[in-house]
PDB file of C-alpha atoms in Angstrom:
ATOM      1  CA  UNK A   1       0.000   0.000   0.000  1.00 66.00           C
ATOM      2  CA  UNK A   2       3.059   2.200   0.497  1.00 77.00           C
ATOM      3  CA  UNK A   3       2.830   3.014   3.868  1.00 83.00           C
ATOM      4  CA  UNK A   4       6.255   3.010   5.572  1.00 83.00           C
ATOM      5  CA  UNK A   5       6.334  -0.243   8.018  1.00 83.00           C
ATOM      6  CA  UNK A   6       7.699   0.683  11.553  1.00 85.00           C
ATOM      7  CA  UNK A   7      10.834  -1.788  11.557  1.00 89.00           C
ATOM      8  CA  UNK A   8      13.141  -0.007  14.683  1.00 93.00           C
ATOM      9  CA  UNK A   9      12.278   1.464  17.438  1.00 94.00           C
ATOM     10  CA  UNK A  10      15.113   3.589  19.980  1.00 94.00           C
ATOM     11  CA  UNK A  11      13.408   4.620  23.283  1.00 94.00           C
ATOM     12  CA  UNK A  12      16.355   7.856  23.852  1.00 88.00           C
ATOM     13  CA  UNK A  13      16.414  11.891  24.051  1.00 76.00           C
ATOM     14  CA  UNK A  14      16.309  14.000  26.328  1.00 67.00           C
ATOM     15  CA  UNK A  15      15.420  11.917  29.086  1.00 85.00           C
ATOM     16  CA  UNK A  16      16.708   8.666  30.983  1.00 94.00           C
ATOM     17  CA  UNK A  17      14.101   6.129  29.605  1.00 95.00           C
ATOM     18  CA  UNK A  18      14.896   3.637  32.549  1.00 96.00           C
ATOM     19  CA  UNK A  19      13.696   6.516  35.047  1.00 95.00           C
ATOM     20  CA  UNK A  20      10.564   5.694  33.990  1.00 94.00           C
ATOM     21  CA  UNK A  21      11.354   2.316  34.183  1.00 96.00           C
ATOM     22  CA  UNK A  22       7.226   0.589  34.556  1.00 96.00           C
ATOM     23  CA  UNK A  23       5.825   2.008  31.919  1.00 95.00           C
ATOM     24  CA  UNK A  24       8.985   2.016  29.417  1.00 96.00           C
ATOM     25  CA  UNK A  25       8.675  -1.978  30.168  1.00 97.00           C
ATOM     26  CA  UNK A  26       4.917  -1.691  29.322  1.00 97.00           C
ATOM     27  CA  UNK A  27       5.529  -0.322  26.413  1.00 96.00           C
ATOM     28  CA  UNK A  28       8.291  -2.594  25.141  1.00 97.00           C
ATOM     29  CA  UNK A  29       6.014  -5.430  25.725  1.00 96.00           C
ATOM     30  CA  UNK A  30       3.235  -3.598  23.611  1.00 95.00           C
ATOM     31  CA  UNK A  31       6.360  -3.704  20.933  1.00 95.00           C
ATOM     32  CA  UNK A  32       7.208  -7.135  21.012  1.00 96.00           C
ATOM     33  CA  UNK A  33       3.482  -8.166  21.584  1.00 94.00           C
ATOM     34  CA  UNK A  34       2.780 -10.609  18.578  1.00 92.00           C
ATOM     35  CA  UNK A  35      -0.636  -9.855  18.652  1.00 91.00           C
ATOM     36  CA  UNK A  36       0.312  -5.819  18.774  1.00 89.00           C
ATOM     37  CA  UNK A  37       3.349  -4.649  16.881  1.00 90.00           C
ATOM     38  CA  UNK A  38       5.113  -8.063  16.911  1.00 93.00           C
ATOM     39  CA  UNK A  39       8.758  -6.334  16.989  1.00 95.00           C
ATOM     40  CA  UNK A  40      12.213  -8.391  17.109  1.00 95.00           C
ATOM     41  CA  UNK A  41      13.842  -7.947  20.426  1.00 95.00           C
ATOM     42  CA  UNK A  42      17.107  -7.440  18.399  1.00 95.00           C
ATOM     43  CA  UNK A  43      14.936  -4.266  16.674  1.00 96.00           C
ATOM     44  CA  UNK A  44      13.973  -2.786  20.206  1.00 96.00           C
ATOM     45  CA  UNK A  45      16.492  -0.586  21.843  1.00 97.00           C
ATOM     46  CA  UNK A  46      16.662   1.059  25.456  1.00 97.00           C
ATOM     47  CA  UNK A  47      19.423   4.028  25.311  1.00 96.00           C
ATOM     48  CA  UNK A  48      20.459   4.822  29.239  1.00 97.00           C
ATOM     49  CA  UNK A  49      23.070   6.693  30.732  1.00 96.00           C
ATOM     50  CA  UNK A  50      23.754   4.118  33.058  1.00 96.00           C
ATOM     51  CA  UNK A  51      21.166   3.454  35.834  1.00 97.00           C
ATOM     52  CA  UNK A  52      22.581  -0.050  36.950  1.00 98.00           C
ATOM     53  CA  UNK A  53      19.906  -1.371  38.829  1.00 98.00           C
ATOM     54  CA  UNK A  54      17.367  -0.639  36.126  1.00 98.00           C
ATOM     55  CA  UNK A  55      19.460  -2.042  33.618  1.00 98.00           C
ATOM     56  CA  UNK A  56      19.491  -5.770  35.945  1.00 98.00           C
ATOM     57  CA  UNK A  57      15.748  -5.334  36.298  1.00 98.00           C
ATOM     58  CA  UNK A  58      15.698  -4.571  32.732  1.00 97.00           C
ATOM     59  CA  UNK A  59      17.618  -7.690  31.802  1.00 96.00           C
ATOM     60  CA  UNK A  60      15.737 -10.196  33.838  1.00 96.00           C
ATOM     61  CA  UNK A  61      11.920  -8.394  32.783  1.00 97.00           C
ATOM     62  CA  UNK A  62      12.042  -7.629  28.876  1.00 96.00           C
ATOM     63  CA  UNK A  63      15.858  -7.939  27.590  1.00 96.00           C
ATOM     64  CA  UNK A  64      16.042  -6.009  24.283  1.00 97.00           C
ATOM     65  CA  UNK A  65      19.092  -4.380  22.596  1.00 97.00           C
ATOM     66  CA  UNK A  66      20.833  -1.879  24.741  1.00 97.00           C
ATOM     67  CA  UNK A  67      22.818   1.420  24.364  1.00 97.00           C
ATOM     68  CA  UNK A  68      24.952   3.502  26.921  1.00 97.00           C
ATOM     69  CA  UNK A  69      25.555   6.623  26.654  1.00 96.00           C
ATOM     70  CA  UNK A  70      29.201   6.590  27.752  1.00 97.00           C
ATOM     71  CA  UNK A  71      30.749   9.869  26.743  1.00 97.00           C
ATOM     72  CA  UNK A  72      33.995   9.842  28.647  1.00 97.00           C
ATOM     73  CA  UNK A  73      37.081   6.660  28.933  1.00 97.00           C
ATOM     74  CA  UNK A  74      37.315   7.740  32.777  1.00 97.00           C
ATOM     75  CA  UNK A  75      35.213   8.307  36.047  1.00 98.00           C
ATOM     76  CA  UNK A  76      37.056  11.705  36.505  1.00 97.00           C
ATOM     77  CA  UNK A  77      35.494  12.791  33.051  1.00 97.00           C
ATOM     78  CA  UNK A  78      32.766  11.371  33.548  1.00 98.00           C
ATOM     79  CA  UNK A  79      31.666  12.339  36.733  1.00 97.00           C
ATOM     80  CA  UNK A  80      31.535  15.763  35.133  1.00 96.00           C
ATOM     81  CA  UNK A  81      29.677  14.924  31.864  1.00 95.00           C
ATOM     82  CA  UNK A  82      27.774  12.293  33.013  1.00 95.00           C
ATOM     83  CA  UNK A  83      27.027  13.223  36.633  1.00 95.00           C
ATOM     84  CA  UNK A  84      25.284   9.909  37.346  1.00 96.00           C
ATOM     85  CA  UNK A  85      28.564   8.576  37.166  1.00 98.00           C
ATOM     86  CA  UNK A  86      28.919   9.101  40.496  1.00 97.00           C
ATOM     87  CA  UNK A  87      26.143   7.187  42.163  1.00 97.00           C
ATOM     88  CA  UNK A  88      27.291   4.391  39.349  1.00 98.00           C
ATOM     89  CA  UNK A  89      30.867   4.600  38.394  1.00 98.00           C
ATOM     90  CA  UNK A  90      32.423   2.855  35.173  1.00 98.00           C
ATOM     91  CA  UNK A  91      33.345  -0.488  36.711  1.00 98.00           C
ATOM     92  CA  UNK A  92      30.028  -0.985  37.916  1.00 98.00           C
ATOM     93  CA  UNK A  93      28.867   0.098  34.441  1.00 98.00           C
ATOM     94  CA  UNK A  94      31.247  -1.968  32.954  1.00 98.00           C
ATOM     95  CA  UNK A  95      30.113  -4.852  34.860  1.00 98.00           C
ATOM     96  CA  UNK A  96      26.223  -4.249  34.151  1.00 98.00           C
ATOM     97  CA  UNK A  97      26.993  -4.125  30.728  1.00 98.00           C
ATOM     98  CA  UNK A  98      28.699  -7.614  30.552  1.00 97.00           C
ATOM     99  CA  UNK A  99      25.849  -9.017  32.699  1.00 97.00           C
ATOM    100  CA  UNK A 100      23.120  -7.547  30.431  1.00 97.00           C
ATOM    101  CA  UNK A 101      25.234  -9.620  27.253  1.00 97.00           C
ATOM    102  CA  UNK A 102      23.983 -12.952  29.452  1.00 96.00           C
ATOM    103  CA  UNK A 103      20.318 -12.392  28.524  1.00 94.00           C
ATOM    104  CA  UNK A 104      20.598  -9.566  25.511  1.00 94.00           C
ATOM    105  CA  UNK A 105      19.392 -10.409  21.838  1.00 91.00           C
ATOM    106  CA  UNK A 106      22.325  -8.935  20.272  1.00 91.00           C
ATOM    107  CA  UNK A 107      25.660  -9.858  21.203  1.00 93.00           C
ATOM    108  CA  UNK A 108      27.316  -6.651  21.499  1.00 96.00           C
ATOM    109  CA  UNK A 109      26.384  -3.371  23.382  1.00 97.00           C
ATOM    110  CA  UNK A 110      26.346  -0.016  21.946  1.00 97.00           C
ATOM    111  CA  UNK A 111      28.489   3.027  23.737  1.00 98.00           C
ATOM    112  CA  UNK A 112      27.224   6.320  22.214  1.00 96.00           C
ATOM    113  CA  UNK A 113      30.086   8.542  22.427  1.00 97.00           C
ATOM    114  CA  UNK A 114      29.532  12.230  22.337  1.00 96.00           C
ATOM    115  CA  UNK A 115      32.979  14.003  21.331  1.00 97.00           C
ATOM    116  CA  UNK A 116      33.545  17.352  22.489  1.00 97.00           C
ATOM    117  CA  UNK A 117      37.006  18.937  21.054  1.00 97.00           C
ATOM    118  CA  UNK A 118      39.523  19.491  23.163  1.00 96.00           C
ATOM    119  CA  UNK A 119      37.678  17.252  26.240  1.00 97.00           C
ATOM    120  CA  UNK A 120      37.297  13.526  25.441  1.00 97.00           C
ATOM    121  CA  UNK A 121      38.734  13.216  21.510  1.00 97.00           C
ATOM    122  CA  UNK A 122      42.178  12.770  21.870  1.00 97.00           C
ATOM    123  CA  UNK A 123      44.510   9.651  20.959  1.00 97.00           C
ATOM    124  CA  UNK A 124      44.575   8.597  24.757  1.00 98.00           C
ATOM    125  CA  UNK A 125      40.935   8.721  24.993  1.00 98.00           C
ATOM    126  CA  UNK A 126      40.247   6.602  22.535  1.00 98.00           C
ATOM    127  CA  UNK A 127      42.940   4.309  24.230  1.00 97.00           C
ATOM    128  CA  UNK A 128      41.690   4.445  27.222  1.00 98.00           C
ATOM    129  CA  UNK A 129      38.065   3.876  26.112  1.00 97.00           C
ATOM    130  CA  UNK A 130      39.706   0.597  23.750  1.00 97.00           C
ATOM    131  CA  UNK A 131      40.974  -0.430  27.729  1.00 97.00           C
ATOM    132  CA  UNK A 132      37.965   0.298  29.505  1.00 97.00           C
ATOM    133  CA  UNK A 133      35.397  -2.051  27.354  1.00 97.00           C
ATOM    134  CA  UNK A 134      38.310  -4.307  25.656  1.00 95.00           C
ATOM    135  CA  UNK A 135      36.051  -7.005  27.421  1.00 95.00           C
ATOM    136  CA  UNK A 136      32.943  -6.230  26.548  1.00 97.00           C
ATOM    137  CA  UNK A 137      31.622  -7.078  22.505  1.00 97.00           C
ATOM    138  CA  UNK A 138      30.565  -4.084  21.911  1.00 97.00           C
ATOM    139  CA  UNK A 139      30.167  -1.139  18.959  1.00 97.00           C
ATOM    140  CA  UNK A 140      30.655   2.506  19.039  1.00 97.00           C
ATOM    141  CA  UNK A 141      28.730   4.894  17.945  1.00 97.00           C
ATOM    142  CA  UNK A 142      30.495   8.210  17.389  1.00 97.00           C
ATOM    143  CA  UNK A 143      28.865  11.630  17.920  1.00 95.00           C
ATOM    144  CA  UNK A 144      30.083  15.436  16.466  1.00 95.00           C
ATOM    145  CA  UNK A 145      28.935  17.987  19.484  1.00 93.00           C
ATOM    146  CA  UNK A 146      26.285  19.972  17.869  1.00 87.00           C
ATOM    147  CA  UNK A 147      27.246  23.310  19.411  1.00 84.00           C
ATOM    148  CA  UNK A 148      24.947  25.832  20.804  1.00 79.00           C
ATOM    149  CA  UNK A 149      25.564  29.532  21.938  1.00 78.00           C
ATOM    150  CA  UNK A 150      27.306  29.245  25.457  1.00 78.00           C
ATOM    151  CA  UNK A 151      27.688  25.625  25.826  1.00 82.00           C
ATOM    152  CA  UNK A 152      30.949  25.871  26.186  1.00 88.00           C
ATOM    153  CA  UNK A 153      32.050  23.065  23.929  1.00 92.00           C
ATOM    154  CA  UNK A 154      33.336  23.005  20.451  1.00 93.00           C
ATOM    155  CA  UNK A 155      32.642  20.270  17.844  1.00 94.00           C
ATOM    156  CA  UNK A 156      35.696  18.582  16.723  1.00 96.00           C
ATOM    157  CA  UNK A 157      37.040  18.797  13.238  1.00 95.00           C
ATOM    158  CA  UNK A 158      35.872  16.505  10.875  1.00 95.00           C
ATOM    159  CA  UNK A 159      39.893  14.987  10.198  1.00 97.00           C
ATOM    160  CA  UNK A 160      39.736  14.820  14.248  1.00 97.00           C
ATOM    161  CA  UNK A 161      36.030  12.954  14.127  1.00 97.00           C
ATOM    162  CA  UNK A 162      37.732  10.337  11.412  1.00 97.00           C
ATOM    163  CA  UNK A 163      41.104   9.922  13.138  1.00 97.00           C
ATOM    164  CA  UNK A 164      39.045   9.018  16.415  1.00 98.00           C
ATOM    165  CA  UNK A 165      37.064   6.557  14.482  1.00 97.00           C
ATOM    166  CA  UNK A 166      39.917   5.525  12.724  1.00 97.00           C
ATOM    167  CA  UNK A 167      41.479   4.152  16.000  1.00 97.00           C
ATOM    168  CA  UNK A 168      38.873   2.331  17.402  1.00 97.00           C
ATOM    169  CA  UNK A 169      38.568   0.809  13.872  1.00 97.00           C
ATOM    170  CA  UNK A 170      42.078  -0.425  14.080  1.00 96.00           C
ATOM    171  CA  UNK A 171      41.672  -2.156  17.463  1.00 96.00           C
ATOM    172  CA  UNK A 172      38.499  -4.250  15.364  1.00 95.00           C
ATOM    173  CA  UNK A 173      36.019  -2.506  17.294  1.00 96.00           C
ATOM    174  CA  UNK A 174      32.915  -1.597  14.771  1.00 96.00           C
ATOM    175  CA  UNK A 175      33.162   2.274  14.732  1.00 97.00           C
ATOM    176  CA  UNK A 176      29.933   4.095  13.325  1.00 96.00           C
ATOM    177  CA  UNK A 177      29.608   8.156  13.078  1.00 96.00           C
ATOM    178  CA  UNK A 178      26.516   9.140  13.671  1.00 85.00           C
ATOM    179  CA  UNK A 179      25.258  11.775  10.640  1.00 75.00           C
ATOM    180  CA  UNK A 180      24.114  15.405  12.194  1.00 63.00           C
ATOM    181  CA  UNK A 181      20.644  16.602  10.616  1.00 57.00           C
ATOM    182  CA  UNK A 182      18.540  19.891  11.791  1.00 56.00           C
ATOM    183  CA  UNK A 183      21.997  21.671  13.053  1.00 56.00           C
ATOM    184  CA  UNK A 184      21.175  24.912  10.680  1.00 55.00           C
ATOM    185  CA  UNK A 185      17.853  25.468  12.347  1.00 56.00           C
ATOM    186  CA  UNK A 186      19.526  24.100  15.826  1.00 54.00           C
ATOM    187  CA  UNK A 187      16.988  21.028  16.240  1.00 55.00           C
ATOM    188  CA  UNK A 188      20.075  18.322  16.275  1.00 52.00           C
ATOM    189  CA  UNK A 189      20.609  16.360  18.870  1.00 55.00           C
ATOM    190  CA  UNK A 190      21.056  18.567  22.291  1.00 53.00           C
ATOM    191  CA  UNK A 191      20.436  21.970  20.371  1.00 51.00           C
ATOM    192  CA  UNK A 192      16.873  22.049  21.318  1.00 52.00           C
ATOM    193  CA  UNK A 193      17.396  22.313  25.261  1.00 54.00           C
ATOM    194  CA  UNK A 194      19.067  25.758  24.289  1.00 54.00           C
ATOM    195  CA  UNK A 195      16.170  26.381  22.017  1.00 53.00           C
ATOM    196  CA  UNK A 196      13.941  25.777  24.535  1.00 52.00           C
ATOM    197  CA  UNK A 197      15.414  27.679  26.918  1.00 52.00           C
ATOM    198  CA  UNK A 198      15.582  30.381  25.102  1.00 51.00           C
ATOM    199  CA  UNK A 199      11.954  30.986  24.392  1.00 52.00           C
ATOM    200  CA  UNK A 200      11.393  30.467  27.997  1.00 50.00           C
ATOM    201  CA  UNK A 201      13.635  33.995  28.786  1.00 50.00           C
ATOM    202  CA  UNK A 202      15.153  31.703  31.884  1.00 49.00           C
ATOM    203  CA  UNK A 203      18.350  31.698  30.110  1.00 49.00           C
ATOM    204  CA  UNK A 204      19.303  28.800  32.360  1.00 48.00           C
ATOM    205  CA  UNK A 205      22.039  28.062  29.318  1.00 45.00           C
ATOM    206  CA  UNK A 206      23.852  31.116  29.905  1.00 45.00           C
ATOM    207  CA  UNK A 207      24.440  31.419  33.406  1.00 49.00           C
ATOM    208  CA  UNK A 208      24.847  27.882  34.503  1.00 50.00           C
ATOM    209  CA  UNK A 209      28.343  26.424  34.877  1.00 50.00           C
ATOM    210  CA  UNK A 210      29.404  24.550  32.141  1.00 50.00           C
ATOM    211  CA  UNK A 211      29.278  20.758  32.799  1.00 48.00           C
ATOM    212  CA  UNK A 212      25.439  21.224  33.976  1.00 43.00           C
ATOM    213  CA  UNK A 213      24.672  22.446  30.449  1.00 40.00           C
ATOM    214  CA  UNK A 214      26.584  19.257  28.735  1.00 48.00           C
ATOM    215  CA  UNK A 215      25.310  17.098  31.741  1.00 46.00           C
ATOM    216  CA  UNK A 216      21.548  17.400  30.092  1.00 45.00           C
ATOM    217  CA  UNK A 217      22.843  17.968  25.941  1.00 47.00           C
ATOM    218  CA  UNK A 218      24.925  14.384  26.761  1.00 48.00           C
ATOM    219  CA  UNK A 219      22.385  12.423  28.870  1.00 43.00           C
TER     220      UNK A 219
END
């Protein structure tokens, strides 16, 4: 008939889908429902930014492909640009991820990986991040920062963006690069909290210190 058939579904943005955690499983099972939508588990993704608990419950309840945000090779970094980090540091991460694997469709995680020039895109970040999940099957997703006014980060050269890639490639980790789209109207991915802000003359974005402004563009 032409209609376009829904074939993937990501549950990400700008919230932490397992905060919600009851009805996010409610509506995964509505997904994979045969007599509803009748989705693949391997075609069902939860992003989070690393609520471990969840992620067990998550595994044990309604185990469909996962993504982490990861954004940083290092608690120290991480703990800034990922602030839940803290409560749930990377080798507890680490070892939520590899749990997850026992029950997962896919056999691989994926780390979305946010770079931000100057911060977390440098040769020894993408060595330590090679270290930190070199146990763990797993695939990369790559990120340009979309910049906004005031954020306080820059977007890393595109020769930068490919020599990043490039190393993770090398160790034979798959290496995607994920393809910006509304960034001349500033509706890519984390330009719309600044947007938003905007229009609501708080201008939260321009006075707040910088890692709470990439603490809700990363997460």
């Amino acid at each position: 008939s032409g209609e376009r058939v829904i074939s993937n579904v990501v549950l990400m943005g700008m919230g932490e889908p397992l905060a919600n955690y009851d009805n996010v499983v409610a509506a995964l099972k509505l997904m994979l429902e045969d007599n509803a939508y009748g989705l693949s588990r391997r075609r069902v993704t939860v992003s989070t930014a690393g609520m471990v608990p969840a992620m067990d419950r998550l595994r044990q309840d309604v185990p469909v492909a996962l993504a982490v945000s990861l954004h940083a090779p290092t608690d120290a970094l991480r703990d800034e640009l990922v602030p839940i980090n803290k409560k749930y540091p990377l080798a507890e991460l680490m070892a939520a991820c590899r749990r997850y694997l026992e029950n997962a469709p896919r056999d691989f995680i994926t780390f979305e990986y946010v770079l931000l020039a100057g911060v977390n895109d440098s040769d020894a970040d993408a060595c330590a991040l090679l270290a930190l999940t070199r146990d763990i099957p797993c695939k990369f997703n790559l990120i340009p920062f979309n910049p906004f006014p005031d954020s306080g980060y820059r977007k890393p050269s595109a020769e930068r963006v490919r020599h990043f890639q490039e190393l993770l490639t090398r160790a034979d980790v798959v290496t995607t690069v994920r393809k910006t789209r509304g960034d001349d109207i500033d509706a890519a991915c984390g330009q719309l909290a600044g947007r938003v802000r905007d229009r609501t003359k708080r201008q939260i974005v321009m006075s707040a210190p910088r890692k709470t402004i990439v603490q809700e563009v990363l997460i």
